[in-house]
Amino acid sequence: MNIKIFDTLRHIIQDVNNAPDFEQALNIIVQRTRDVMQVDAVSVYFLDDKTKKLVLMATDGLNPKAIGKIRFNLDQGLVGLVFKQAESVNIKDAHAHPNYCFVTETDEISFHGFLGVPIIQHRNVLGVLVVRQTRQRRFSANDETFLITLAAQLAGAISHAEIRGELTHFLEDDEGHSFNMKGLSGSPGIAIGEAVVVYPPASLEAVPDNIISADEVDDQINLFTEAVENVDSEFKELSKKMQGVISSEELALFDVFSLMLKSDSLIDSIIKRIKAGQWAQAALRETIGEHVKQFDEMDDAYFRERAIDIKDLGRRILMHLQLQTTALHEVSGPVVLVGEEITVSQFSEVPLENLVAIISSKGSASSHVAILSRALGIASVVGIDNLPVNHIKGQQIVVDGYNGQIYVKPSVVILDEFRRLISEEKLLDDELNELIDKPSETLDGVHIPLYANTGLLQDISPSLKCGAEGVGLYRTEVPFLIRDGFPGEDEQTEIYKQVLQSFSPRPVTFRTLDIGGDKALPYFPIVEDNPFLGWRGIRIMLDHPEIFLTQIRAILKANIYENNLRLMLPMISDISEVDMALELINKAHKDLNDEGIDTAYPLIGLMIEVPSAVYQMDALAKRVDFFSVGSNDLTQYLLAVDRNNKQVAGLYNSMHPSVLMSIQQVVKVAHKHNKPVSVCGEMAGDPVSALALVGMGIDSLSMSSGSVLKVKWTIRSFTQQQTKELIDKALTLENVSDIRLLFEKSLDAAGLGSLVRAGK
Ligand code: PEP
Ligand code: MG
């Protein structure tokens, strides 16, 4: 495709993305395409999933009255042919084609030339984009490429959350507004509640419109100017800090930022929008969007780069605006927290006792929002493609965390069905609660201690209540994530002491700070192209020994009282990292003792979560006391599947034979050295995979407190011999789905089917 066409395409897509609503986005598509391709009609058809019809959604050239009315069967006409074949159809004279079907409403009689291309996303055909010509015309290869490229781009753009939300409404208007959507199961369970929407901090795109009254205008303007001043002083401070660190040329960029920030065109336009009745955040979003678009469209690469700076500027101002206006949501009944992404700090935007479920458009089963919801024992559905966040605000939602499904404004029948399931769940819970004081032993008496994964202080009480024998993974980054800056040694000591004392005499395994990857601290930003392969976990700690030493000192000091600490290092990929970390731990220990603070030297373990560590188990086992498999990361690195990327979520599976074989290898080598192995990734808390781990001879399991009793029930229902036979059989299977099915069937046969689906 030549550059000019490519540019035209890019501009169409940009305009579509900036369109205020679905209808306008579609209109832009049909009008611009008609113009560019010099055709007589352009139309877009979408699949209505419910009625299984292709509905005319927009047109330029056909009779507009037909919009929403023309509904083709999936195999009807040329449009149906494009849909069915999932391939483009290019016909010089449509009338002569056997599939041609005459439709009165569109006055199609006058069209001969036909080119239709499918709109495909994630292998699914969403609809068909068609151009028509009155005269006979065979479209050129270039025309076809243009339309195919546009359709591919459209699939992404049109399925953008906002627009798709409106699509759902558009298609279902006649039949009422209730609709359901599919995502991924983040945490099992069923809940019904009212949707409270939270927005990711500093995400301009996520800011909703909010019309203000005349007497709020001054307040909003003041908030805005205050935020601008704060950002300006931030720049000044940063620039001072960076003097001597970066070149004077780079330093000059801060002045450019300051100038941009104070530029009249930016400020005036935002204030104008506020005066017109928009709140400051949306006024900022609009103006920044406008500026970005202008810069983006410039030919000069230098100016296009400035678009990124403007966006950054916008985010910084927004961050300050949000800091000023963060307020607790007022809620009374059960709440379903809804957002594109839900961060730890957003959990606290509603009172915890009201929170019954979480749903998000981003994330996957092993992302931190899923882990946190499991820790809190509440249902969650994540990675809901095209979740119309703004449209479901305040609506009643049923969340089915087992099947990764949500029901918005559910009908009475659906509600009744889920209420029944909730009461059955409650019965199951009551039965499980009877196991709290029973040992976690196989039928042939092998004890497999079950530990809890924690991080939030709120989590201590459920972890204790569920009968966990200690903490197998205390994620120390969580207290760091919910603060505004690095907590000091004394503050950390206090937090750690509270955790150690709460569980004493049970052991607590502290994992040293594991930030980076998807766990960025708001006050320690890391920008990388490949964060999961970048600066994370132990790598950051070894590069910042001052942060690491402070944490180790705080942990050792907190242990003085109860002496129930174990220490664990994350993200080990190389022996040298272990040696360096041990040296620093020795130093912290020695320094404290030299200062007269008598601290015990704890047992030290490593997380096995990077494939390279699996192959160096012999060398690692000589250096430390225990191991814990971080199956979340191990799966992501072994399968080369980003654990948070929902595009590839279908490929992410800890029951993959290669993951199972790796863990088996870890257990084998560790046991050769008489070192115990635990698993603290999410697979430990899933009864299906826990069964496989027991078969491999794992020594203990650590999981969200909500899973402890379910896994205990599983362990108490099998002999170790049975689990060994199962894993041996599983490892002869080649497909992950067959492996999972094998374990699910065994659970079902043992009467534990309710652990893998909703209800009793
Ligand atoms: C893991 O990777 O399995 C793990 C337990 O660590 P996290 O999920 O915190 O990265
Ligand atoms: Mg990990």
XYZ file of N, CA and C in Angstrom, residues 277-444:
504
model
N -19.374 24.105 31.227
C -20.130 23.150 32.026
C -19.494 21.772 32.180
N -18.261 21.600 31.729
C -17.619 20.293 31.884
C -16.763 20.339 33.154
N -16.651 19.251 33.882
C -15.764 19.289 35.051
C -14.311 19.274 34.567
N -13.400 19.664 35.482
C -12.008 19.909 35.073
C -11.370 18.693 34.395
N -11.643 17.500 34.934
C -10.957 16.314 34.404
C -11.333 16.033 32.952
N -12.647 16.194 32.644
C -13.058 15.920 31.265
C -12.631 17.051 30.338
N -12.616 18.291 30.867
C -12.153 19.422 30.056
C -10.691 19.179 29.674
N -9.940 18.676 30.632
C -8.524 18.363 30.376
C -8.417 17.262 29.319
N -9.219 16.217 29.484
C -9.190 15.098 28.537
C -9.441 15.566 27.108
N -10.476 16.435 26.964
C -10.844 16.921 25.632
C -9.723 17.747 25.007
N -9.209 18.698 25.802
C -8.195 19.603 25.249
C -6.913 18.859 24.919
N -6.506 17.984 25.820
C -5.269 17.229 25.561
C -5.475 16.377 24.306
N -6.650 15.747 24.200
C -6.945 14.911 23.031
C -6.817 15.720 21.747
N -7.344 16.943 21.795
C -7.303 17.817 20.618
C -5.859 18.148 20.233
N -5.064 18.517 21.251
C -3.664 18.872 20.990
C -2.889 17.669 20.451
N -3.129 16.513 21.073
C -2.414 15.307 20.653
C -2.717 15.027 19.188
N -3.987 15.188 18.837
C -4.391 14.918 17.461
C -3.674 15.860 16.498
N -3.629 17.126 16.873
C -2.952 18.091 15.987
C -1.492 17.720 15.769
N -0.811 17.408 16.860
C 0.612 17.064 16.738
C 0.799 15.766 15.966
N -0.091 14.808 16.260
C -0.005 13.493 15.609
C -0.097 13.598 14.095
N -0.870 14.580 13.649
C -1.112 14.697 12.214
C -0.020 15.444 11.472
N 0.936 15.970 12.234
C 1.984 16.756 11.562
C 2.965 15.836 10.848
N 3.517 16.339 9.774
C 4.437 15.512 8.993
C 5.797 15.386 9.653
N 6.192 16.431 10.346
C 7.517 16.462 10.943
C 7.586 15.505 12.151
N 8.575 14.610 12.126
C 8.685 13.611 13.192
C 8.868 14.272 14.556
N 9.582 15.409 14.570
C 9.835 16.090 15.839
C 8.513 16.488 16.503
N 7.619 17.048 15.680
C 6.345 17.491 16.243
C 5.467 16.318 16.641
N 5.571 15.224 15.863
C 4.771 14.047 16.243
C 5.207 13.524 17.609
N 6.519 13.610 17.867
C 7.030 13.196 19.174
C 6.398 14.024 20.300
N 6.132 15.303 19.987
C 5.581 16.187 21.027
C 4.196 15.714 21.478
N 3.527 14.950 20.631
C 2.215 14.423 21.019
C 2.360 13.585 22.281
N 3.467 12.846 22.355
C 3.699 11.996 23.529
C 3.914 12.868 24.768
N 4.658 13.965 24.580
C 4.898 14.872 25.713
C 3.591 15.476 26.212
N 2.736 15.862 25.262
C 1.462 16.477 25.653
C 0.623 15.482 26.446
N 0.641 14.217 25.987
C -0.123 13.185 26.695
C 0.403 13.045 28.114
N 1.728 13.023 28.225
C 2.356 12.867 29.525
C 1.973 14.033 30.438
N 1.995 15.197 29.851
C 1.619 16.397 30.595
C 0.188 16.256 31.125
N -0.694 15.819 30.232
C -2.096 15.646 30.600
C -2.240 14.676 31.756
N -1.486 13.578 31.681
C -1.568 12.563 32.741
C -1.111 13.136 34.079
N -0.052 13.933 34.007
C 0.458 14.497 35.264
C -0.559 15.451 35.893
N -1.169 16.296 35.060
C -2.165 17.228 35.617
C -3.326 16.416 36.193
N -3.732 15.388 35.452
C -4.860 14.574 35.900
C -4.562 13.926 37.250
N -3.322 13.456 37.380
C -2.949 12.787 38.632
C -3.187 13.747 39.808
N -2.786 14.997 39.628
C -2.987 15.961 40.706
C -4.462 16.271 40.919
N -5.204 16.352 39.816
C -6.646 16.598 39.955
C -7.302 15.461 40.721
N -6.855 14.248 40.411
C -7.478 13.097 41.065
C -7.104 13.025 42.537
N -5.868 13.419 42.833
C -5.455 13.415 44.238
C -6.334 14.371 45.040
N -6.692 15.500 44.369
C -7.505 16.497 45.080
C -8.936 16.028 45.285
N -9.404 15.195 44.367
C -10.847 14.925 44.405
C -11.209 13.497 44.795
N -10.204 12.710 45.169
C -10.533 11.334 45.543
C -11.457 11.340 46.761
N -12.546 10.698 46.625
C -13.461 10.637 47.763
C -14.054 9.250 47.814
N -14.401 8.836 48.975
C -14.999 7.514 49.102
C -16.366 7.485 48.428
N -16.646 6.398 47.730
C -17.970 6.276 47.139
C -18.968 5.984 48.258
N -20.116 6.615 48.163
C -21.122 6.354 49.188
C -21.952 5.153 48.762
N -21.909 4.121 49.541
C -22.669 2.930 49.174
C -23.346 2.375 50.411
N -24.439 1.664 50.174
C -25.078 1.063 51.336
C -25.118 -0.454 51.194
N -25.538 -0.962 50.047
C -25.668 -2.410 49.881
C -24.419 -3.050 49.325
N -24.562 -4.289 48.822
C -23.423 -4.989 48.227
C -22.935 -4.305 46.943
N -21.627 -4.245 46.777
C -21.040 -3.501 45.677
C -20.189 -4.395 44.784
N -20.346 -4.205 43.477
C -19.437 -4.843 42.520
C -18.537 -3.727 41.991
N -17.253 -3.846 42.245
C -16.316 -2.821 41.797
C -16.000 -3.053 40.319
N -16.140 -1.997 39.511
C -15.969 -2.138 38.065
C -14.898 -1.166 37.589
N -14.009 -1.622 36.733
C -13.015 -0.702 36.192
C -12.275 -1.345 35.053
N -11.476 -0.526 34.376
C -10.643 -1.119 33.327
C -9.583 -1.972 34.003
N -8.967 -1.382 34.994
C -8.023 -2.118 35.820
C -8.374 -1.730 37.244
N -8.253 -2.641 38.170
C -8.513 -2.261 39.556
C -7.197 -2.396 40.306
N -6.783 -1.305 40.915
C -5.517 -1.357 41.648
C -5.797 -1.615 43.125
N -4.733 -1.936 43.847
C -4.912 -2.234 45.270
C -5.556 -1.057 45.989
N -5.089 0.160 45.635
C -5.619 1.304 46.385
C -7.095 1.534 46.064
N -7.525 1.099 44.884
C -8.947 1.294 44.552
C -9.864 0.367 45.347
N -9.288 -0.722 45.855
C -10.083 -1.600 46.712
C -10.654 -0.803 47.878
N -9.867 0.187 48.309
C -10.299 0.899 49.512
C -11.263 2.033 49.178
N -11.693 2.156 47.925
C -12.641 3.213 47.581
C -14.065 2.884 48.041
N -14.314 1.627 48.338
C -15.604 1.297 48.953
C -15.295 0.509 50.225
N -16.185 0.598 51.216
C -15.910 -0.158 52.445
C -15.833 -1.661 52.119
N -14.814 -2.302 52.688
C -14.561 -3.703 52.357
C -15.756 -4.606 52.646
N -16.514 -4.246 53.703
C -17.641 -5.126 54.050
C -18.754 -5.090 53.001
N -18.755 -4.043 52.166
C -19.788 -3.979 51.117
C -19.338 -4.636 49.821
N -18.034 -4.887 49.702
C -17.497 -5.363 48.430
C -17.781 -6.857 48.241
N -18.565 -7.192 47.196
C -18.891 -8.611 46.986
C -18.223 -9.193 45.745
N -17.822 -8.339 44.799
C -17.194 -8.869 43.582
C -16.450 -7.761 42.858
N -15.591 -8.190 41.944
C -14.828 -7.229 41.145
C -14.912 -7.660 39.690
N -15.115 -6.695 38.795
C -15.017 -7.035 37.373
C -14.149 -5.987 36.669
N -13.363 -6.435 35.700
C -12.496 -5.482 35.016
C -12.318 -5.880 33.557
N -12.045 -4.873 32.739
C -11.877 -5.181 31.323
C -10.467 -5.657 31.027
N -9.528 -5.304 31.912
C -8.167 -5.781 31.681
C -7.851 -6.902 32.664
N -6.671 -7.466 32.536
C -6.227 -8.456 33.507
C -6.547 -9.873 33.078
N -5.927 -10.814 33.775
C -6.177 -12.221 33.496
C -6.172 -12.963 34.827
N -6.351 -14.275 34.768
C -6.519 -15.044 35.998
C -5.331 -14.907 36.949
N -4.158 -14.567 36.424
C -3.027 -14.482 37.347
C -2.586 -13.048 37.562
N -3.394 -12.088 37.132
C -3.005 -10.710 37.386
C -3.317 -10.391 38.848
N -2.778 -9.279 39.291
C -2.860 -9.045 40.731
C -4.272 -8.746 41.223
N -5.107 -8.197 40.345
C -6.482 -7.956 40.801
C -7.173 -9.295 41.076
N -6.869 -10.296 40.253
C -7.462 -11.622 40.470
C -6.917 -12.226 41.769
N -5.631 -12.084 41.962
C -5.015 -12.647 43.171
C -5.599 -11.979 44.417
N -5.745 -10.654 44.346
C -6.279 -9.946 45.507
C -7.726 -10.332 45.781
N -8.506 -10.528 44.726
C -9.900 -10.894 44.981
C -9.977 -12.286 45.583
N -9.075 -13.155 45.157
C -9.063 -14.493 45.781
C -8.662 -14.370 47.248
N -7.690 -13.475 47.494
C -7.241 -13.295 48.877
C -8.397 -12.818 49.739
N -9.249 -11.980 49.175
C -10.366 -11.456 49.951
C -11.566 -12.397 49.915
N -11.444 -13.466 49.131
C -12.524 -14.454 49.073
C -13.747 -13.919 48.352
N -13.568 -12.979 47.407
C -14.732 -12.481 46.673
C -14.607 -12.858 45.200
N -15.769 -12.970 44.548
C -15.777 -13.393 43.140
C -15.171 -12.306 42.263
N -14.515 -12.704 41.184
C -14.101 -11.693 40.207
C -14.087 -12.275 38.804
N -14.411 -11.397 37.857
C -14.306 -11.731 36.438
C -13.434 -10.652 35.815
N -12.376 -11.066 35.152
C -11.431 -10.088 34.603
C -11.352 -10.255 33.086
N -10.653 -9.334 32.445
C -10.442 -9.446 30.999
C -11.732 -9.507 30.205
N -12.741 -8.726 30.636
C -13.999 -8.720 29.870
C -13.802 -7.765 28.702
N -13.615 -8.344 27.549
C -13.403 -7.553 26.346
C -14.541 -6.572 26.159
N -14.214 -5.347 25.877
C -15.242 -4.360 25.511
C -16.265 -4.088 26.615
N -15.846 -4.213 27.821
C -16.750 -3.940 28.945
C -17.195 -2.476 28.870
N -18.489 -2.229 28.733
C -18.931 -0.826 28.602
C -18.966 -0.145 29.964
N -17.785 0.142 30.473
C -17.647 0.588 31.857
C -18.654 1.682 32.229
N -18.737 2.705 31.380
C -19.597 3.831 31.755
C -21.079 3.517 31.715
N -21.454 2.509 30.945
C -22.878 2.225 30.808
C -23.430 1.368 31.934
N -22.540 0.744 32.692
C -23.093 -0.162 33.702
C -23.007 0.412 35.108
N -22.571 1.657 35.168
C -22.504 2.347 36.453
C -23.869 2.317 37.141
N -23.901 1.905 38.382
C -25.152 1.931 39.140
C -26.119 0.797 38.827
N -25.765 -0.067 37.878
C -26.677 -1.155 37.515
C -26.502 -2.349 38.445
N -27.527 -3.167 38.468
C -27.401 -4.421 39.219
C -26.640 -5.429 38.347
N -25.686 -6.109 38.973
C -24.877 -7.055 38.196
C -24.769 -8.381 38.940
N -24.921 -9.471 38.191
C -24.628 -10.786 38.759
C -23.233 -11.173 38.264
N -22.367 -11.574 39.182
C -21.016 -11.962 38.793
C -20.845 -13.460 39.047
N -20.574 -14.187 37.989
C -20.322 -15.621 38.130
C -18.824 -15.857 37.938
N -18.125 -15.907 39.050
C -16.664 -16.030 39.016
C -16.201 -17.410 38.574
N -17.090 -18.400 38.608
C -16.691 -19.742 38.169
C -16.527 -19.780 36.655
N -17.517 -19.187 35.988
C -17.519 -19.264 34.527
C -17.017 -18.007 33.854
N -16.593 -17.024 34.647
C -16.113 -15.782 34.068
C -17.187 -15.058 33.293
N -18.377 -14.973 33.882
C -19.518 -14.390 33.173
C -20.175 -13.316 34.048
N -20.629 -12.232 33.416
C -21.409 -11.259 34.190
C -22.764 -11.046 33.516
N -23.774 -10.708 34.308
C -25.126 -10.442 33.814
C -25.502 -9.050 34.290
N -25.660 -8.131 33.338
C -25.984 -6.756 33.700
C -27.498 -6.586 33.608
N -28.084 -5.949 34.627
C -29.548 -5.793 34.726
C -30.228 -7.131 34.462
N -29.921 -8.125 35.256
C -30.436 -9.469 34.978
C -31.955 -9.546 35.114
N -32.528 -10.473 34.365
C -33.979 -10.673 34.465
C -34.283 -11.397 35.775
N -35.561 -11.426 36.136
C -35.960 -12.069 37.391
C -35.554 -13.542 37.391
N -35.695 -14.192 36.249
C -35.368 -15.625 36.173
C -33.885 -15.844 36.486
N -33.040 -15.028 35.863
C -31.592 -15.156 36.092
C -31.273 -14.879 37.560
N -31.908 -13.816 38.078
C -31.644 -13.455 39.474
C -32.004 -14.601 40.416
N -33.179 -15.186 40.184
C -33.633 -16.278 41.047
C -32.665 -17.448 40.994
N -32.224 -17.757 39.777
C -31.300 -18.882 39.589
C -29.997 -18.649 40.362
N -29.483 -17.418 40.274
C -28.218 -17.151 40.951
C -28.389 -17.046 42.466
N -29.560 -16.567 42.888
C -29.798 -16.532 44.339
C -29.797 -17.950 44.899
N -30.373 -18.873 44.098
C -30.391 -20.278 44.539
C -28.950 -20.792 44.643
N -28.136 -20.466 43.631
C -26.745 -20.926 43.655
C -25.986 -20.347 44.850
N -26.284 -19.057 45.150
C -25.598 -18.437 46.285
C -25.943 -19.176 47.576
N -27.214 -19.561 47.719
C -27.530 -20.265 48.973
C -26.915 -21.665 48.992
N -26.773 -22.284 47.832
C -26.095 -23.591 47.799
C -24.612 -23.434 48.134
N -24.035 -22.357 47.639
C -22.625 -22.064 47.942
C -22.445 -21.939 49.448
N -23.421 -21.274 50.045
C -23.351 -21.023 51.482
C -23.339 -22.379 52.214
N -24.184 -23.301 51.732
C -24.204 -24.634 52.339
C -22.849 -25.316 52.194
N -22.262 -25.177 50.973
C -20.953 -25.769 50.732
C -19.933 -25.161 51.693
N -20.014 -23.830 51.858
C -19.113 -23.151 52.786
C -19.251 -23.725 54.187
N -20.520 -23.941 54.601
C -20.736 -24.475 55.944
C -20.077 -25.844 56.083
N -20.218 -26.663 55.028
C -19.605 -28.003 55.078
C -18.092 -27.888 55.150
N -17.553 -26.971 54.328
C -16.098 -26.801 54.310
C -15.593 -26.311 55.660
N -16.393 -25.429 56.278
C -15.955 -24.886 57.567
C -15.735 -25.967 58.625
N -16.429 -27.096 58.434
C -16.232 -28.191 59.399
C -14.827 -28.770 59.313
N -14.113 -28.436 58.228
C -12.758 -28.994 58.059
C -11.676 -28.139 58.711
N -12.071 -26.955 59.217
C -11.052 -26.000 59.690
C -10.057 -26.650 60.646
N -10.558 -27.418 61.591
C -9.644 -27.980 62.588
C -9.136 -29.368 62.230
N -9.554 -29.887 61.106
C -9.084 -31.225 60.694
C -7.719 -31.100 60.019
N -6.871 -32.131 60.128
C -5.544 -32.034 59.509
C -5.607 -32.109 57.986
N -4.616 -31.495 57.341
C -4.530 -31.564 55.888
C -3.708 -32.803 55.540
N -4.403 -33.931 55.483
C -3.726 -35.224 55.289
C -4.403 -36.012 54.194
N -3.599 -36.737 53.434
C -4.191 -37.627 52.434
C -4.825 -38.810 53.164
N -5.619 -39.596 52.422
C -6.292 -40.736 53.063
C -5.285 -41.731 53.642
N -4.053 -41.742 53.099
C -3.036 -42.647 53.666
C -2.100 -41.920 54.621
